[in-house]
Amino acid sequence: MRETTNPSDLDDLARHATQTIQAGSKSFATASQLFDPATRRSAVMLYAWCRHCDDVIDGQELGFGQAEGGRADASCLAELRATTRRAYAGETMESPPFAAFQQVALTHQIPERYPMDHLDGYAMDVQHHRYETLEDTLTYCYRVAGVVGVMMAMVMGVRDAPTLDRACDLGLAFQLTNIARDIVEDAGISRCYLPAEWLHEMNIPADEIADPSHRDALAGLAARLVDLAEPYYQSAKGGLNALPPRSAWAIATAHGVYREIGIKVKAQGARAWDTRVSTSRADKLRLLAQGSAMALRSRVGTPEPRPPGLWTRPH
């Protein structure tokens, strides 16, 4: 591996990445504090690259607002792909998110196909992909979140395929939760990740998802997504014992925080989109304690087999 970054530059990249995660994802920022320092640095640097790519595609800043010029086109995506390949080739990266990504990808020997899978997810947004079936939705979930779980697990030292499958399952669960929480917000920018066949079953026209008259039916679909995420959350717990203790605590906490969001979306029903559903500080403190207990329990006994019938990442 080529030396790409000197220690002082690495510290600067880590600080920039930490600021990014604190602004862009309070849920993951809480859990990331539990990693050991070296793992935390790599995890937040990988997150900074993912956040940057997402912002470029959505025309946002740290996941918020709408940047001047709006959303990206195919040329922006092509540039992200090309710069990612240059990072793997060891070229000097001027962009802090890409310099951070280069350091993480080369240090932890993350295969190039994984970040390219991630960019394939953004391609689905750029191409205004239509999600006809649940399989389509789960493919998107893998690309934008499941594969991030795989890369994060590699940062934590995981290399065996069964544990990487569990890490992918957690990413899938996170994204299914996000879709349920953001259905109306996504509809406002002409995006819908719900299977079209689900909408048809509930007689919701694709261009009327945000209409308040459909909120009760939409609540039913959101609950369906939250329930669909549950076996993936359950499967993810089976991978905790393969992680170092502090990493297991961090991931168990993230597991609890995101799952709590889904529980709240389901409980609020048609009111779930009146305000953005989130976890409070008190919730996070409770979930930190529960995450510790979950991580400790993972050290005892043999994990349950991965539930049958779950969507499985490409190998």
Tab-separated table of C-alpha atoms in Angstrom:
chain	number	residue	atom	x	y	z
A	1	MET	CA	0.000	0.000	0.000
A	2	ARG	CA	1.296	3.473	-0.837
A	3	GLU	CA	1.712	6.030	1.952
A	4	THR	CA	-1.008	8.571	1.194
A	5	THR	CA	-1.305	10.852	4.212
A	6	ASN	CA	1.090	12.093	6.883
A	7	PRO	CA	-0.048	11.994	10.532
A	8	SER	CA	-0.871	15.701	10.832
A	9	ASP	CA	-2.945	15.602	7.653
A	10	LEU	CA	-4.673	12.472	8.933
A	11	ASP	CA	-5.643	14.299	12.121
A	12	ASP	CA	-7.096	17.125	10.033
A	13	LEU	CA	-9.094	14.657	7.937
A	14	ALA	CA	-10.395	12.961	11.062
A	15	ARG	CA	-11.487	16.281	12.550
A	16	HIS	CA	-13.265	17.226	9.333
A	17	ALA	CA	-14.973	13.831	9.229
A	18	THR	CA	-16.037	14.101	12.872
A	19	GLN	CA	-17.622	17.489	12.212
A	20	THR	CA	-19.403	15.965	9.231
A	21	ILE	CA	-20.935	13.107	11.194
A	22	GLN	CA	-21.962	15.373	14.069
A	23	ALA	CA	-23.876	17.590	11.656
A	24	GLY	CA	-25.119	14.935	9.246
A	25	SER	CA	-26.112	12.005	11.475
A	26	LYS	CA	-26.685	12.534	15.178
A	27	SER	CA	-27.825	8.924	15.495
A	28	PHE	CA	-24.560	7.428	14.226
A	29	ALA	CA	-22.497	10.175	15.899
A	30	THR	CA	-23.728	8.956	19.288
A	31	ALA	CA	-22.775	5.352	18.591
A	32	SER	CA	-19.412	6.275	17.033
A	33	GLN	CA	-18.179	7.685	20.343
A	34	LEU	CA	-18.038	4.128	21.682
A	35	PHE	CA	-15.440	2.848	19.196
A	36	ASP	CA	-11.789	2.695	20.163
A	37	PRO	CA	-9.956	5.776	18.795
A	38	ALA	CA	-8.463	4.106	15.711
A	39	THR	CA	-11.732	2.444	14.690
A	40	ARG	CA	-13.676	5.644	15.363
A	41	ARG	CA	-11.357	7.596	13.114
A	42	SER	CA	-11.716	5.162	10.238
A	43	ALA	CA	-15.485	4.829	10.704
A	44	VAL	CA	-16.140	8.573	10.663
A	45	MET	CA	-13.793	9.053	7.709
A	46	LEU	CA	-15.688	6.418	5.739
A	47	TYR	CA	-18.958	8.078	6.747
A	48	ALA	CA	-17.644	11.453	5.505
A	49	TRP	CA	-17.137	10.010	2.026
A	50	CYS	CA	-20.607	8.436	1.992
A	51	ARG	CA	-22.137	11.722	3.168
A	52	HIS	CA	-20.224	13.671	0.517
A	53	CYS	CA	-21.413	11.394	-2.292
A	54	ASP	CA	-24.996	11.581	-1.044
A	55	ASP	CA	-24.832	15.386	-0.875
A	56	VAL	CA	-23.405	15.644	-4.395
A	57	ILE	CA	-26.225	13.510	-5.792
A	58	ASP	CA	-28.983	15.266	-3.836
A	59	GLY	CA	-27.616	18.792	-4.203
A	60	GLN	CA	-27.559	19.168	-0.430
A	61	GLU	CA	-25.154	20.036	2.341
A	62	LEU	CA	-24.775	17.436	5.109
A	63	GLY	CA	-28.131	15.999	4.144
A	64	PHE	CA	-30.055	19.248	4.457
A	65	GLY	CA	-31.399	21.952	2.189
A	66	GLN	CA	-31.066	22.166	-1.548
A	67	ALA	CA	-27.794	23.465	-2.917
A	68	GLU	CA	-27.716	25.969	-5.763
A	69	GLY	CA	-28.090	24.064	-9.022
A	70	GLY	CA	-30.244	21.304	-7.539
A	71	ARG	CA	-29.628	17.604	-7.850
A	72	ALA	CA	-26.845	15.954	-9.787
A	73	ASP	CA	-26.872	14.446	-13.249
A	74	ALA	CA	-25.014	11.506	-14.769
A	75	SER	CA	-21.828	13.529	-15.225
A	76	CYS	CA	-21.613	14.206	-11.467
A	77	LEU	CA	-21.990	10.500	-10.778
A	78	ALA	CA	-19.336	9.684	-13.358
A	79	GLU	CA	-16.961	12.086	-11.606
A	80	LEU	CA	-17.587	10.395	-8.257
A	81	ARG	CA	-16.798	7.031	-9.833
A	82	ALA	CA	-13.651	8.327	-11.515
A	83	THR	CA	-12.358	10.010	-8.353
A	84	THR	CA	-13.018	6.847	-6.341
A	85	ARG	CA	-10.943	4.857	-8.834
A	86	ARG	CA	-8.140	7.437	-8.607
A	87	ALA	CA	-8.215	7.101	-4.818
A	88	TYR	CA	-7.652	3.360	-5.188
A	89	ALA	CA	-4.809	4.038	-7.612
A	90	GLY	CA	-3.040	6.035	-4.881
A	91	GLU	CA	-3.297	9.440	-6.539
A	92	THR	CA	-3.212	12.498	-4.280
A	93	MET	CA	-6.734	13.476	-3.266
A	94	GLU	CA	-7.422	17.193	-2.868
A	95	SER	CA	-10.985	16.728	-1.598
A	96	PRO	CA	-11.041	15.972	2.172
A	97	PRO	CA	-13.824	13.348	1.892
A	98	PHE	CA	-11.916	11.509	-0.835
A	99	ALA	CA	-8.582	11.843	0.985
A	100	ALA	CA	-10.275	10.348	4.047
A	101	PHE	CA	-11.850	7.583	1.989
A	102	GLN	CA	-8.520	6.763	0.339
A	103	GLN	CA	-6.857	6.357	3.710
A	104	VAL	CA	-9.595	4.057	4.988
A	105	ALA	CA	-10.005	2.000	1.816
A	106	LEU	CA	-6.297	1.312	1.371
A	107	THR	CA	-5.493	0.812	5.049
A	108	HIS	CA	-8.320	-1.675	5.592
A	109	GLN	CA	-8.049	-3.214	2.109
A	110	ILE	CA	-11.703	-2.667	1.254
A	111	PRO	CA	-12.341	-4.189	-2.190
A	112	GLU	CA	-13.136	-1.560	-4.806
A	113	ARG	CA	-16.376	-3.288	-5.779
A	114	TYR	CA	-17.987	-2.251	-2.489
A	115	PRO	CA	-17.765	1.526	-2.909
A	116	MET	CA	-18.739	1.034	-6.544
A	117	ASP	CA	-21.824	-0.879	-5.371
A	118	HIS	CA	-22.574	2.112	-3.151
A	119	LEU	CA	-22.319	4.515	-6.080
A	120	ASP	CA	-24.658	2.205	-8.019
A	121	GLY	CA	-27.282	3.105	-5.436
A	122	TYR	CA	-26.890	6.791	-6.217
A	123	ALA	CA	-27.143	5.903	-9.897
A	124	MET	CA	-30.647	4.616	-9.187
A	125	ASP	CA	-31.529	8.078	-7.863
A	126	VAL	CA	-29.919	9.875	-10.778
A	127	GLN	CA	-31.769	7.633	-13.244
A	128	HIS	CA	-35.111	8.125	-11.412
A	129	HIS	CA	-35.391	4.383	-10.986
A	130	ARG	CA	-38.921	3.099	-10.434
A	131	TYR	CA	-39.297	0.500	-7.690
A	132	GLU	CA	-41.881	-1.983	-8.914
A	133	THR	CA	-41.306	-4.789	-6.437
A	134	LEU	CA	-39.885	-5.335	-2.965
A	135	GLU	CA	-36.840	-6.913	-4.615
A	136	ASP	CA	-36.172	-3.564	-6.328
A	137	THR	CA	-36.444	-1.720	-3.019
A	138	LEU	CA	-34.136	-4.161	-1.226
A	139	THR	CA	-31.556	-3.889	-4.017
A	140	TYR	CA	-31.536	-0.124	-3.477
A	141	CYS	CA	-31.276	-0.633	0.292
A	142	TYR	CA	-28.246	-2.867	-0.211
A	143	ARG	CA	-26.479	-0.363	-2.411
A	144	VAL	CA	-27.012	2.733	-0.294
A	145	ALA	CA	-26.791	1.130	3.169
A	146	GLY	CA	-26.173	-2.621	3.241
A	147	VAL	CA	-22.821	-2.316	1.514
A	148	VAL	CA	-21.884	0.504	3.893
A	149	GLY	CA	-22.468	-1.976	6.715
A	150	VAL	CA	-20.106	-4.374	4.961
A	151	MET	CA	-17.404	-1.704	4.629
A	152	MET	CA	-17.852	-0.578	8.231
A	153	ALA	CA	-17.457	-4.187	9.394
A	154	MET	CA	-14.197	-4.396	7.466
A	155	VAL	CA	-13.009	-1.272	9.282
A	156	MET	CA	-13.683	-3.224	12.509
A	157	GLY	CA	-11.541	-6.116	11.307
A	158	VAL	CA	-14.217	-8.453	9.938
A	159	ARG	CA	-13.415	-10.549	6.901
A	160	ASP	CA	-15.573	-13.691	7.111
A	161	ALA	CA	-18.596	-13.769	4.803
A	162	PRO	CA	-21.231	-14.821	7.390
A	163	THR	CA	-20.449	-11.842	9.638
A	164	LEU	CA	-20.365	-9.496	6.658
A	165	ASP	CA	-23.842	-10.816	5.774
A	166	ARG	CA	-25.024	-9.809	9.252
A	167	ALA	CA	-23.461	-6.367	8.827
A	168	CYS	CA	-25.284	-6.004	5.523
A	169	ASP	CA	-28.529	-7.013	7.244
A	170	LEU	CA	-28.130	-4.159	9.711
A	171	GLY	CA	-27.631	-1.704	6.858
A	172	LEU	CA	-30.763	-3.031	5.165
A	173	ALA	CA	-32.732	-2.592	8.395
A	174	PHE	CA	-31.441	0.961	8.798
A	175	GLN	CA	-32.481	1.884	5.267
A	176	LEU	CA	-35.919	0.316	5.528
A	177	THR	CA	-36.395	2.398	8.674
A	178	ASN	CA	-35.182	5.525	6.895
A	179	ILE	CA	-37.573	4.950	3.994
A	180	ALA	CA	-40.517	4.595	6.386
A	181	ARG	CA	-39.558	7.777	8.244
A	182	ASP	CA	-38.956	9.830	5.083
A	183	ILE	CA	-41.811	8.714	2.798
A	184	VAL	CA	-43.489	12.132	2.661
A	185	GLU	CA	-40.221	14.099	2.596
A	186	ASP	CA	-38.947	11.966	-0.292
A	187	ALA	CA	-42.235	12.437	-2.160
A	188	GLY	CA	-41.652	16.171	-1.942
A	189	ILE	CA	-38.590	15.782	-4.175
A	190	SER	CA	-40.325	13.279	-6.484
A	191	ARG	CA	-38.759	10.178	-4.993
A	192	CYS	CA	-40.492	7.031	-3.841
A	193	TYR	CA	-38.772	3.875	-2.650
A	194	LEU	CA	-41.970	2.012	-1.791
A	195	PRO	CA	-42.719	-0.857	-4.174
A	196	ALA	CA	-45.245	0.292	-6.764
A	197	GLU	CA	-47.199	-2.900	-6.196
A	198	TRP	CA	-47.682	-1.892	-2.537
A	199	LEU	CA	-49.005	1.515	-3.565
A	200	HIS	CA	-51.367	-0.153	-6.022
A	201	GLU	CA	-52.704	-2.437	-3.296
A	202	MET	CA	-53.549	0.617	-1.168
A	203	ASN	CA	-54.912	2.658	-4.110
A	204	ILE	CA	-52.319	5.404	-3.627
A	205	PRO	CA	-51.307	7.073	-6.924
A	206	ALA	CA	-47.545	7.507	-7.122
A	207	ASP	CA	-47.896	11.251	-7.662
A	208	GLU	CA	-50.193	11.670	-4.623
A	209	ILE	CA	-48.104	10.053	-1.888
A	210	ALA	CA	-47.733	13.298	0.061
A	211	ASP	CA	-51.457	14.104	-0.131
A	212	PRO	CA	-52.838	14.150	3.448
A	213	SER	CA	-55.894	12.206	2.281
A	214	HIS	CA	-53.674	9.111	1.947
A	215	ARG	CA	-52.015	9.336	5.378
A	216	ASP	CA	-53.912	6.434	6.947
A	217	ALA	CA	-53.072	4.134	4.042
A	218	LEU	CA	-49.500	5.406	4.016
A	219	ALA	CA	-49.198	4.654	7.717
A	220	GLY	CA	-50.076	1.061	6.907
A	221	LEU	CA	-47.278	0.871	4.357
A	222	ALA	CA	-44.792	2.484	6.753
A	223	ALA	CA	-45.732	-0.098	9.391
A	224	ARG	CA	-45.185	-2.795	6.794
A	225	LEU	CA	-41.664	-1.481	6.157
A	226	VAL	CA	-40.903	-1.312	9.873
A	227	ASP	CA	-42.108	-4.905	10.311
A	228	LEU	CA	-40.057	-5.957	7.283
A	229	ALA	CA	-36.935	-4.480	8.903
A	230	GLU	CA	-37.389	-6.506	12.100
A	231	PRO	CA	-35.866	-9.853	10.982
A	232	TYR	CA	-32.885	-7.939	9.577
A	233	TYR	CA	-32.375	-6.227	12.939
A	234	GLN	CA	-32.669	-9.648	14.577
A	235	SER	CA	-30.115	-11.153	12.199
A	236	ALA	CA	-27.654	-8.298	12.771
A	237	LYS	CA	-27.414	-9.156	16.469
A	238	GLY	CA	-25.875	-12.473	15.454
A	239	GLY	CA	-22.776	-10.689	14.160
A	240	LEU	CA	-21.940	-8.762	17.334
A	241	ASN	CA	-19.854	-11.558	18.878
A	242	ALA	CA	-17.390	-11.339	15.959
A	243	LEU	CA	-16.626	-7.668	16.713
A	244	PRO	CA	-14.156	-6.274	19.248
A	245	PRO	CA	-15.978	-5.392	22.503
A	246	ARG	CA	-16.129	-1.628	21.986
A	247	SER	CA	-17.187	-2.020	18.373
A	248	ALA	CA	-19.908	-4.439	19.456
A	249	TRP	CA	-21.204	-1.836	21.931
A	250	ALA	CA	-21.160	0.898	19.277
A	251	ILE	CA	-23.026	-1.228	16.729
A	252	ALA	CA	-25.522	-2.517	19.300
A	253	THR	CA	-26.262	1.097	20.244
A	254	ALA	CA	-26.723	2.152	16.612
A	255	HIS	CA	-28.986	-0.887	16.211
A	256	GLY	CA	-31.137	0.325	19.096
A	257	VAL	CA	-31.269	3.966	18.004
A	258	TYR	CA	-32.396	3.248	14.439
A	259	ARG	CA	-34.816	0.536	15.515
A	260	GLU	CA	-36.366	2.990	17.966
A	261	ILE	CA	-37.037	5.398	15.099
A	262	GLY	CA	-38.977	2.682	13.290
A	263	ILE	CA	-40.946	1.859	16.433
A	264	LYS	CA	-41.917	5.530	16.772
A	265	VAL	CA	-42.931	5.814	13.100
A	266	LYS	CA	-45.201	2.803	13.470
A	267	ALA	CA	-46.662	4.030	16.761
A	268	GLN	CA	-47.454	7.501	15.424
A	269	GLY	CA	-49.410	6.136	12.485
A	270	ALA	CA	-50.803	8.850	10.222
A	271	ARG	CA	-49.098	11.523	12.333
A	272	ALA	CA	-45.625	10.125	11.702
A	273	TRP	CA	-44.816	12.797	9.118
A	274	ASP	CA	-46.130	15.857	10.964
A	275	THR	CA	-42.581	16.352	12.265
A	276	ARG	CA	-39.417	14.380	11.569
A	277	VAL	CA	-39.236	11.366	13.865
A	278	SER	CA	-36.027	11.182	15.904
A	279	THR	CA	-34.694	9.957	19.237
A	280	SER	CA	-34.312	12.300	22.195
A	281	ARG	CA	-31.232	12.638	24.383
A	282	ALA	CA	-33.004	10.571	27.033
A	283	ASP	CA	-33.756	7.914	24.421
A	284	LYS	CA	-30.110	7.795	23.376
A	285	LEU	CA	-28.881	7.432	26.966
A	286	ARG	CA	-31.316	4.559	27.532
A	287	LEU	CA	-30.265	2.947	24.253
A	288	LEU	CA	-26.571	3.298	25.147
A	289	ALA	CA	-27.230	1.220	28.261
A	290	GLN	CA	-29.309	-1.300	26.337
A	291	GLY	CA	-26.586	-1.512	23.699
A	292	SER	CA	-24.035	-2.343	26.379
A	293	ALA	CA	-26.245	-5.157	27.648
A	294	MET	CA	-26.815	-6.463	24.109
A	295	ALA	CA	-23.078	-6.465	23.392
A	296	LEU	CA	-22.350	-8.327	26.627
A	297	ARG	CA	-25.025	-10.940	25.890
A	298	SER	CA	-23.469	-11.530	22.472
A	299	ARG	CA	-20.339	-12.826	24.225
A	300	VAL	CA	-22.274	-15.748	25.727
A	301	GLY	CA	-23.493	-18.751	23.797
A	302	THR	CA	-23.838	-19.322	20.074
A	303	PRO	CA	-25.624	-16.812	17.820
A	304	GLU	CA	-28.928	-17.906	16.370
A	305	PRO	CA	-28.776	-18.890	12.680
A	306	ARG	CA	-29.526	-16.179	10.167
A	307	PRO	CA	-33.311	-16.211	9.639
A	308	PRO	CA	-34.308	-17.997	6.433
A	309	GLY	CA	-35.779	-16.094	3.529
A	310	LEU	CA	-33.868	-12.849	4.054
A	311	TRP	CA	-32.586	-10.937	1.040
A	312	THR	CA	-28.899	-11.790	0.632
A	313	ARG	CA	-26.184	-9.489	-0.650
A	314	PRO	CA	-24.315	-10.408	-3.848
A	315	HIS	CA	-21.129	-12.392	-3.182
